[in-house]
Amino acid sequence: FEYGDIPKALNYDLVDVSMSCISVTPERIKEMGFTRPYLELSLGLLVKGYEKDKYDSKVKLRKMGKDLEVAVLKGSAYMEVFQQAFPESKLIEIENQQDFFEGKTDADALLTSAEQGSAWALIHPQYKVVVPRPGIMKSIIAYAIAKGDQEFLLYLNYWLEMRKINGDFPKEYSYWILGIDPGSKQPRWCIARDVL
């Protein structure tokens, strides 16, 4: 599915819930129901590591003007916010984020959340995440369901609350976003290995 297809898929009972990092926006609230937010994300740019200082502030980005070419996933909620902050910049819509890394666009940066960008930077270590100072925007992420399905919404909200109370979120965030395996243990300190 593309982002634009999600409300129809939910409201016509093609799918029950969309759990794929959907930002809650005023426009989307009109089209579908949302659970309580389970994650807060910061808007960021993924750039080549040696150029990260070039993108680290709003002032620098505004000075680039028309020379600022940024790739963004088609249908992303970040497009409008970024365009309002940097009206002279050029946004290039891409079908999937891999297109940016494969050079299928002339963009110098990829607009994404800092958290998703960190995951991409693990796969493509020549890229680094930059959150321009002061931050452009924060976004809340929730699961999307069909509009008006109050019983299912209540169920999902309680399910999220139970996961939160049981401490599952920090472990899952560490694993899925930061790439830290909570099950892996560090070897015990050893004088032969650690000193000699």
PDB file of C-alpha atoms in Angstrom:
ATOM      1  CA  PHE A   1       0.000   0.000   0.000  1.00  0.00           C
ATOM      2  CA  GLU A   2       0.962   3.609  -0.499  1.00  0.00           C
ATOM      3  CA  TYR A   3       0.063   6.049   2.272  1.00  0.00           C
ATOM      4  CA  GLY A   4      -2.877   7.400   0.267  1.00  0.00           C
ATOM      5  CA  ASP A   5      -4.418   3.904  -0.024  1.00  0.00           C
ATOM      6  CA  ILE A   6      -4.445   3.155   3.713  1.00  0.00           C
ATOM      7  CA  PRO A   7      -7.738   4.936   4.615  1.00  0.00           C
ATOM      8  CA  LYS A   8      -9.674   3.093   1.894  1.00  0.00           C
ATOM      9  CA  ALA A   9      -8.138  -0.249   2.865  1.00  0.00           C
ATOM     10  CA  LEU A  10      -9.149   0.302   6.491  1.00  0.00           C
ATOM     11  CA  ASN A  11     -12.603   1.773   5.895  1.00  0.00           C
ATOM     12  CA  TYR A  12     -13.588  -0.888   3.317  1.00  0.00           C
ATOM     13  CA  ASP A  13     -12.477  -3.736   5.640  1.00  0.00           C
ATOM     14  CA  LEU A  14      -9.601  -4.860   3.433  1.00  0.00           C
ATOM     15  CA  VAL A  15      -7.325  -4.651   6.487  1.00  0.00           C
ATOM     16  CA  ASP A  16      -8.127  -4.308  10.189  1.00  0.00           C
ATOM     17  CA  VAL A  17      -5.139  -2.308  11.358  1.00  0.00           C
ATOM     18  CA  SER A  18      -2.151  -0.579   9.795  1.00  0.00           C
ATOM     19  CA  MET A  19       0.949  -0.878  11.968  1.00  0.00           C
ATOM     20  CA  SER A  20       3.529   0.663   9.683  1.00  0.00           C
ATOM     21  CA  CYS A  21       4.843   3.842  11.325  1.00  0.00           C
ATOM     22  CA  ILE A  22       1.951   6.141  10.453  1.00  0.00           C
ATOM     23  CA  SER A  23       2.204   9.767  11.560  1.00  0.00           C
ATOM     24  CA  VAL A  24      -0.954  11.232  13.022  1.00  0.00           C
ATOM     25  CA  THR A  25      -1.908  14.411  11.145  1.00  0.00           C
ATOM     26  CA  PRO A  26      -5.098  16.507  11.161  1.00  0.00           C
ATOM     27  CA  GLU A  27      -5.823  15.368   7.593  1.00  0.00           C
ATOM     28  CA  ARG A  28      -5.395  11.690   8.455  1.00  0.00           C
ATOM     29  CA  ILE A  29      -7.586  11.986  11.566  1.00  0.00           C
ATOM     30  CA  LYS A  30     -10.449  12.983   9.239  1.00  0.00           C
ATOM     31  CA  GLU A  31     -10.032   9.763   7.218  1.00  0.00           C
ATOM     32  CA  MET A  32      -9.230   7.043   9.767  1.00  0.00           C
ATOM     33  CA  GLY A  33      -9.149   6.219  13.457  1.00  0.00           C
ATOM     34  CA  PHE A  34      -5.944   6.151  15.508  1.00  0.00           C
ATOM     35  CA  THR A  35      -4.862   4.478  18.722  1.00  0.00           C
ATOM     36  CA  ARG A  36      -3.032   6.389  21.396  1.00  0.00           C
ATOM     37  CA  PRO A  37       0.458   7.301  20.171  1.00  0.00           C
ATOM     38  CA  TYR A  38       3.112   4.703  20.898  1.00  0.00           C
ATOM     39  CA  LEU A  39       6.160   6.612  19.647  1.00  0.00           C
ATOM     40  CA  GLU A  40       7.379  10.175  19.171  1.00  0.00           C
ATOM     41  CA  LEU A  41       9.728  10.838  16.256  1.00  0.00           C
ATOM     42  CA  SER A  42      11.936  13.786  15.283  1.00  0.00           C
ATOM     43  CA  LEU A  43      12.172  14.927  11.695  1.00  0.00           C
ATOM     44  CA  GLY A  44      15.664  14.537  10.288  1.00  0.00           C
ATOM     45  CA  LEU A  45      17.752  14.293   7.157  1.00  0.00           C
ATOM     46  CA  LEU A  46      19.933  11.422   6.060  1.00  0.00           C
ATOM     47  CA  VAL A  47      23.054  12.798   4.361  1.00  0.00           C
ATOM     48  CA  LYS A  48      26.535  11.653   3.419  1.00  0.00           C
ATOM     49  CA  GLY A  49      28.644  11.595   6.569  1.00  0.00           C
ATOM     50  CA  TYR A  50      31.241  14.084   5.350  1.00  0.00           C
ATOM     51  CA  GLU A  51      28.468  16.644   4.590  1.00  0.00           C
ATOM     52  CA  LYS A  52      26.519  16.444   7.857  1.00  0.00           C
ATOM     53  CA  ASP A  53      27.706  19.864   9.134  1.00  0.00           C
ATOM     54  CA  LYS A  54      26.234  21.454   6.001  1.00  0.00           C
ATOM     55  CA  TYR A  55      22.702  20.395   7.093  1.00  0.00           C
ATOM     56  CA  ASP A  56      22.817  20.815  10.875  1.00  0.00           C
ATOM     57  CA  SER A  57      20.836  24.066  11.209  1.00  0.00           C
ATOM     58  CA  LYS A  58      17.707  25.637   9.789  1.00  0.00           C
ATOM     59  CA  VAL A  59      19.685  28.765   8.919  1.00  0.00           C
ATOM     60  CA  LYS A  60      22.088  26.784   6.722  1.00  0.00           C
ATOM     61  CA  LEU A  61      19.191  24.975   5.018  1.00  0.00           C
ATOM     62  CA  ARG A  62      17.393  28.263   4.266  1.00  0.00           C
ATOM     63  CA  LYS A  63      20.589  29.745   2.785  1.00  0.00           C
ATOM     64  CA  MET A  64      20.748  26.820   0.334  1.00  0.00           C
ATOM     65  CA  GLY A  65      17.400  27.932  -1.123  1.00  0.00           C
ATOM     66  CA  LYS A  66      16.755  26.313  -4.511  1.00  0.00           C
ATOM     67  CA  ASP A  67      19.980  24.314  -4.254  1.00  0.00           C
ATOM     68  CA  LEU A  68      18.470  22.241  -1.440  1.00  0.00           C
ATOM     69  CA  GLU A  69      17.166  19.067  -3.108  1.00  0.00           C
ATOM     70  CA  VAL A  70      15.638  16.557  -0.729  1.00  0.00           C
ATOM     71  CA  ALA A  71      14.161  13.132  -1.488  1.00  0.00           C
ATOM     72  CA  VAL A  72      10.979  12.215   0.367  1.00  0.00           C
ATOM     73  CA  LEU A  73       8.826   9.108   0.354  1.00  0.00           C
ATOM     74  CA  LYS A  74       5.687   9.641  -1.723  1.00  0.00           C
ATOM     75  CA  GLY A  75       2.706  10.437   0.536  1.00  0.00           C
ATOM     76  CA  SER A  76       4.847  11.185   3.596  1.00  0.00           C
ATOM     77  CA  ALA A  77       3.356  13.490   6.211  1.00  0.00           C
ATOM     78  CA  TYR A  78       6.748  15.213   6.414  1.00  0.00           C
ATOM     79  CA  MET A  79       6.491  16.747   2.930  1.00  0.00           C
ATOM     80  CA  GLU A  80       4.142  19.574   3.849  1.00  0.00           C
ATOM     81  CA  VAL A  81       5.971  20.467   7.058  1.00  0.00           C
ATOM     82  CA  PHE A  82       9.349  20.589   5.333  1.00  0.00           C
ATOM     83  CA  GLN A  83       7.979  22.635   2.419  1.00  0.00           C
ATOM     84  CA  GLN A  84       6.507  25.169   4.851  1.00  0.00           C
ATOM     85  CA  ALA A  85       9.825  25.472   6.711  1.00  0.00           C
ATOM     86  CA  PHE A  86      11.898  25.693   3.503  1.00  0.00           C
ATOM     87  CA  PRO A  87       9.616  26.947   0.690  1.00  0.00           C
ATOM     88  CA  GLU A  88      12.429  27.458  -1.824  1.00  0.00           C
ATOM     89  CA  SER A  89      13.753  23.913  -1.458  1.00  0.00           C
ATOM     90  CA  LYS A  90      13.040  21.229  -4.031  1.00  0.00           C
ATOM     91  CA  LEU A  91      11.350  18.062  -2.775  1.00  0.00           C
ATOM     92  CA  ILE A  92      11.732  14.988  -4.959  1.00  0.00           C
ATOM     93  CA  GLU A  93       9.138  12.271  -4.349  1.00  0.00           C
ATOM     94  CA  ILE A  94      10.431   8.714  -4.440  1.00  0.00           C
ATOM     95  CA  GLU A  95       8.528   5.419  -4.442  1.00  0.00           C
ATOM     96  CA  ASN A  96      10.723   3.772  -1.804  1.00  0.00           C
ATOM     97  CA  GLN A  97      13.641   4.893   0.319  1.00  0.00           C
ATOM     98  CA  GLN A  98      16.022   2.431  -1.291  1.00  0.00           C
ATOM     99  CA  ASP A  99      15.826   4.566  -4.475  1.00  0.00           C
ATOM    100  CA  PHE A 100      17.775   7.278  -2.633  1.00  0.00           C
ATOM    101  CA  PHE A 101      20.628   4.925  -1.741  1.00  0.00           C
ATOM    102  CA  GLU A 102      20.748   3.429  -5.232  1.00  0.00           C
ATOM    103  CA  GLY A 103      21.222   6.890  -6.780  1.00  0.00           C
ATOM    104  CA  LYS A 104      17.891   6.901  -8.614  1.00  0.00           C
ATOM    105  CA  THR A 105      17.408  10.545  -7.589  1.00  0.00           C
ATOM    106  CA  ASP A 106      19.596  13.654  -7.679  1.00  0.00           C
ATOM    107  CA  ALA A 107      18.674  14.583  -4.102  1.00  0.00           C
ATOM    108  CA  ASP A 108      21.438  15.385  -1.626  1.00  0.00           C
ATOM    109  CA  ALA A 109      19.436  14.314   1.429  1.00  0.00           C
ATOM    110  CA  LEU A 110      16.607  11.987   2.402  1.00  0.00           C
ATOM    111  CA  LEU A 111      13.813  13.446   4.532  1.00  0.00           C
ATOM    112  CA  THR A 112      12.783  10.934   7.182  1.00  0.00           C
ATOM    113  CA  SER A 113      12.483  10.610  10.918  1.00  0.00           C
ATOM    114  CA  ALA A 114      15.766  10.627  12.801  1.00  0.00           C
ATOM    115  CA  GLU A 115      14.864   7.237  14.239  1.00  0.00           C
ATOM    116  CA  GLN A 116      14.191   5.603  10.851  1.00  0.00           C
ATOM    117  CA  GLY A 117      17.246   7.352   9.461  1.00  0.00           C
ATOM    118  CA  SER A 118      19.379   5.744  12.176  1.00  0.00           C
ATOM    119  CA  ALA A 119      18.245   2.318  11.005  1.00  0.00           C
ATOM    120  CA  TRP A 120      19.111   3.204   7.391  1.00  0.00           C
ATOM    121  CA  ALA A 121      22.519   4.497   8.546  1.00  0.00           C
ATOM    122  CA  LEU A 122      23.267   1.067  10.046  1.00  0.00           C
ATOM    123  CA  ILE A 123      22.701  -0.484   6.619  1.00  0.00           C
ATOM    124  CA  HIS A 124      24.450   2.348   4.740  1.00  0.00           C
ATOM    125  CA  PRO A 125      27.227   3.521   7.111  1.00  0.00           C
ATOM    126  CA  GLN A 126      28.447   6.229   4.720  1.00  0.00           C
ATOM    127  CA  TYR A 127      25.263   8.162   5.634  1.00  0.00           C
ATOM    128  CA  LYS A 128      24.554   9.993   8.886  1.00  0.00           C
ATOM    129  CA  VAL A 129      21.364  11.374  10.424  1.00  0.00           C
ATOM    130  CA  VAL A 130      21.119  15.107  11.019  1.00  0.00           C
ATOM    131  CA  VAL A 131      18.367  16.820  13.011  1.00  0.00           C
ATOM    132  CA  PRO A 132      18.625  20.501  12.002  1.00  0.00           C
ATOM    133  CA  ARG A 133      18.733  22.836  15.019  1.00  0.00           C
ATOM    134  CA  PRO A 134      16.347  23.936  16.277  1.00  0.00           C
ATOM    135  CA  GLY A 135      14.271  20.856  15.422  1.00  0.00           C
ATOM    136  CA  ILE A 136      11.929  21.173  12.455  1.00  0.00           C
ATOM    137  CA  MET A 137       9.173  19.012  13.819  1.00  0.00           C
ATOM    138  CA  LYS A 138       8.220  16.140  16.029  1.00  0.00           C
ATOM    139  CA  SER A 139       5.669  13.586  14.964  1.00  0.00           C
ATOM    140  CA  ILE A 140       3.563  11.103  16.877  1.00  0.00           C
ATOM    141  CA  ILE A 141       3.092   7.588  15.562  1.00  0.00           C
ATOM    142  CA  ALA A 142       0.018   5.438  16.162  1.00  0.00           C
ATOM    143  CA  TYR A 143      -1.757   2.421  14.703  1.00  0.00           C
ATOM    144  CA  ALA A 144      -4.492   3.272  12.187  1.00  0.00           C
ATOM    145  CA  ILE A 145      -7.882   1.553  12.091  1.00  0.00           C
ATOM    146  CA  ALA A 146     -11.207   2.104  10.347  1.00  0.00           C
ATOM    147  CA  LYS A 147     -12.924   5.323  11.347  1.00  0.00           C
ATOM    148  CA  GLY A 148     -15.648   4.744  13.938  1.00  0.00           C
ATOM    149  CA  ASP A 149     -14.553   1.249  15.060  1.00  0.00           C
ATOM    150  CA  GLN A 150     -14.668   2.135  18.763  1.00  0.00           C
ATOM    151  CA  GLU A 151     -14.630  -1.430  20.116  1.00  0.00           C
ATOM    152  CA  PHE A 152     -11.435  -2.328  18.253  1.00  0.00           C
ATOM    153  CA  LEU A 153      -9.907   1.034  19.182  1.00  0.00           C
ATOM    154  CA  LEU A 154     -10.585   0.372  22.864  1.00  0.00           C
ATOM    155  CA  TYR A 155      -9.009  -3.093  22.574  1.00  0.00           C
ATOM    156  CA  LEU A 156      -5.850  -1.758  20.885  1.00  0.00           C
ATOM    157  CA  ASN A 157      -5.478   1.113  23.353  1.00  0.00           C
ATOM    158  CA  TYR A 158      -5.620  -1.305  26.302  1.00  0.00           C
ATOM    159  CA  TRP A 159      -3.187  -3.651  24.526  1.00  0.00           C
ATOM    160  CA  LEU A 160      -0.757  -0.729  24.050  1.00  0.00           C
ATOM    161  CA  GLU A 161      -1.172   0.314  27.679  1.00  0.00           C
ATOM    162  CA  MET A 162      -0.401  -3.228  28.905  1.00  0.00           C
ATOM    163  CA  ARG A 163       2.748  -3.354  26.760  1.00  0.00           C
ATOM    164  CA  LYS A 164       3.813   0.023  28.111  1.00  0.00           C
ATOM    165  CA  ILE A 165       3.190  -0.940  31.757  1.00  0.00           C
ATOM    166  CA  ASN A 166       5.103  -4.229  31.330  1.00  0.00           C
ATOM    167  CA  GLY A 167       8.151  -2.347  29.995  1.00  0.00           C
ATOM    168  CA  ASP A 168       8.052  -3.852  26.505  1.00  0.00           C
ATOM    169  CA  PHE A 169       8.463  -0.534  24.657  1.00  0.00           C
ATOM    170  CA  PRO A 170      12.043   0.280  25.738  1.00  0.00           C
ATOM    171  CA  LYS A 171      13.217  -3.227  24.795  1.00  0.00           C
ATOM    172  CA  GLU A 172      11.472  -3.125  21.422  1.00  0.00           C
ATOM    173  CA  TYR A 173      12.743   0.405  20.702  1.00  0.00           C
ATOM    174  CA  SER A 174      16.299  -0.671  21.525  1.00  0.00           C
ATOM    175  CA  TYR A 175      16.008  -3.702  19.258  1.00  0.00           C
ATOM    176  CA  TRP A 176      14.058  -2.328  16.263  1.00  0.00           C
ATOM    177  CA  ILE A 177      15.284   1.285  16.214  1.00  0.00           C
ATOM    178  CA  LEU A 178      18.702   1.280  17.893  1.00  0.00           C
ATOM    179  CA  GLY A 179      19.744  -2.199  16.706  1.00  0.00           C
ATOM    180  CA  ILE A 180      20.636  -3.440  20.197  1.00  0.00           C
ATOM    181  CA  ASP A 181      19.758  -7.061  20.888  1.00  0.00           C
ATOM    182  CA  PRO A 182      18.457  -7.189  24.479  1.00  0.00           C
ATOM    183  CA  GLY A 183      19.105 -10.943  24.600  1.00  0.00           C
ATOM    184  CA  SER A 184      22.809 -10.700  23.895  1.00  0.00           C
ATOM    185  CA  LYS A 185      25.040 -10.662  26.939  1.00  0.00           C
ATOM    186  CA  GLN A 186      28.444  -9.073  27.179  1.00  0.00           C
ATOM    187  CA  PRO A 187      31.175 -11.580  28.014  1.00  0.00           C
ATOM    188  CA  ARG A 188      32.433 -11.429  31.578  1.00  0.00           C
ATOM    189  CA  TRP A 189      35.585  -9.472  32.210  1.00  0.00           C
ATOM    190  CA  CYS A 190      38.680 -11.607  31.769  1.00  0.00           C
ATOM    191  CA  ILE A 191      42.257 -10.583  32.633  1.00  0.00           C
ATOM    192  CA  ALA A 192      43.683 -12.689  29.787  1.00  0.00           C
ATOM    193  CA  ARG A 193      41.370 -11.229  27.160  1.00  0.00           C
ATOM    194  CA  ASP A 194      40.850  -7.687  28.464  1.00  0.00           C
ATOM    195  CA  VAL A 195      44.307  -6.871  29.791  1.00  0.00           C
ATOM    196  CA  LEU A 196      46.869  -9.187  28.176  1.00  0.00           C
TER     197      LEU A 196
END
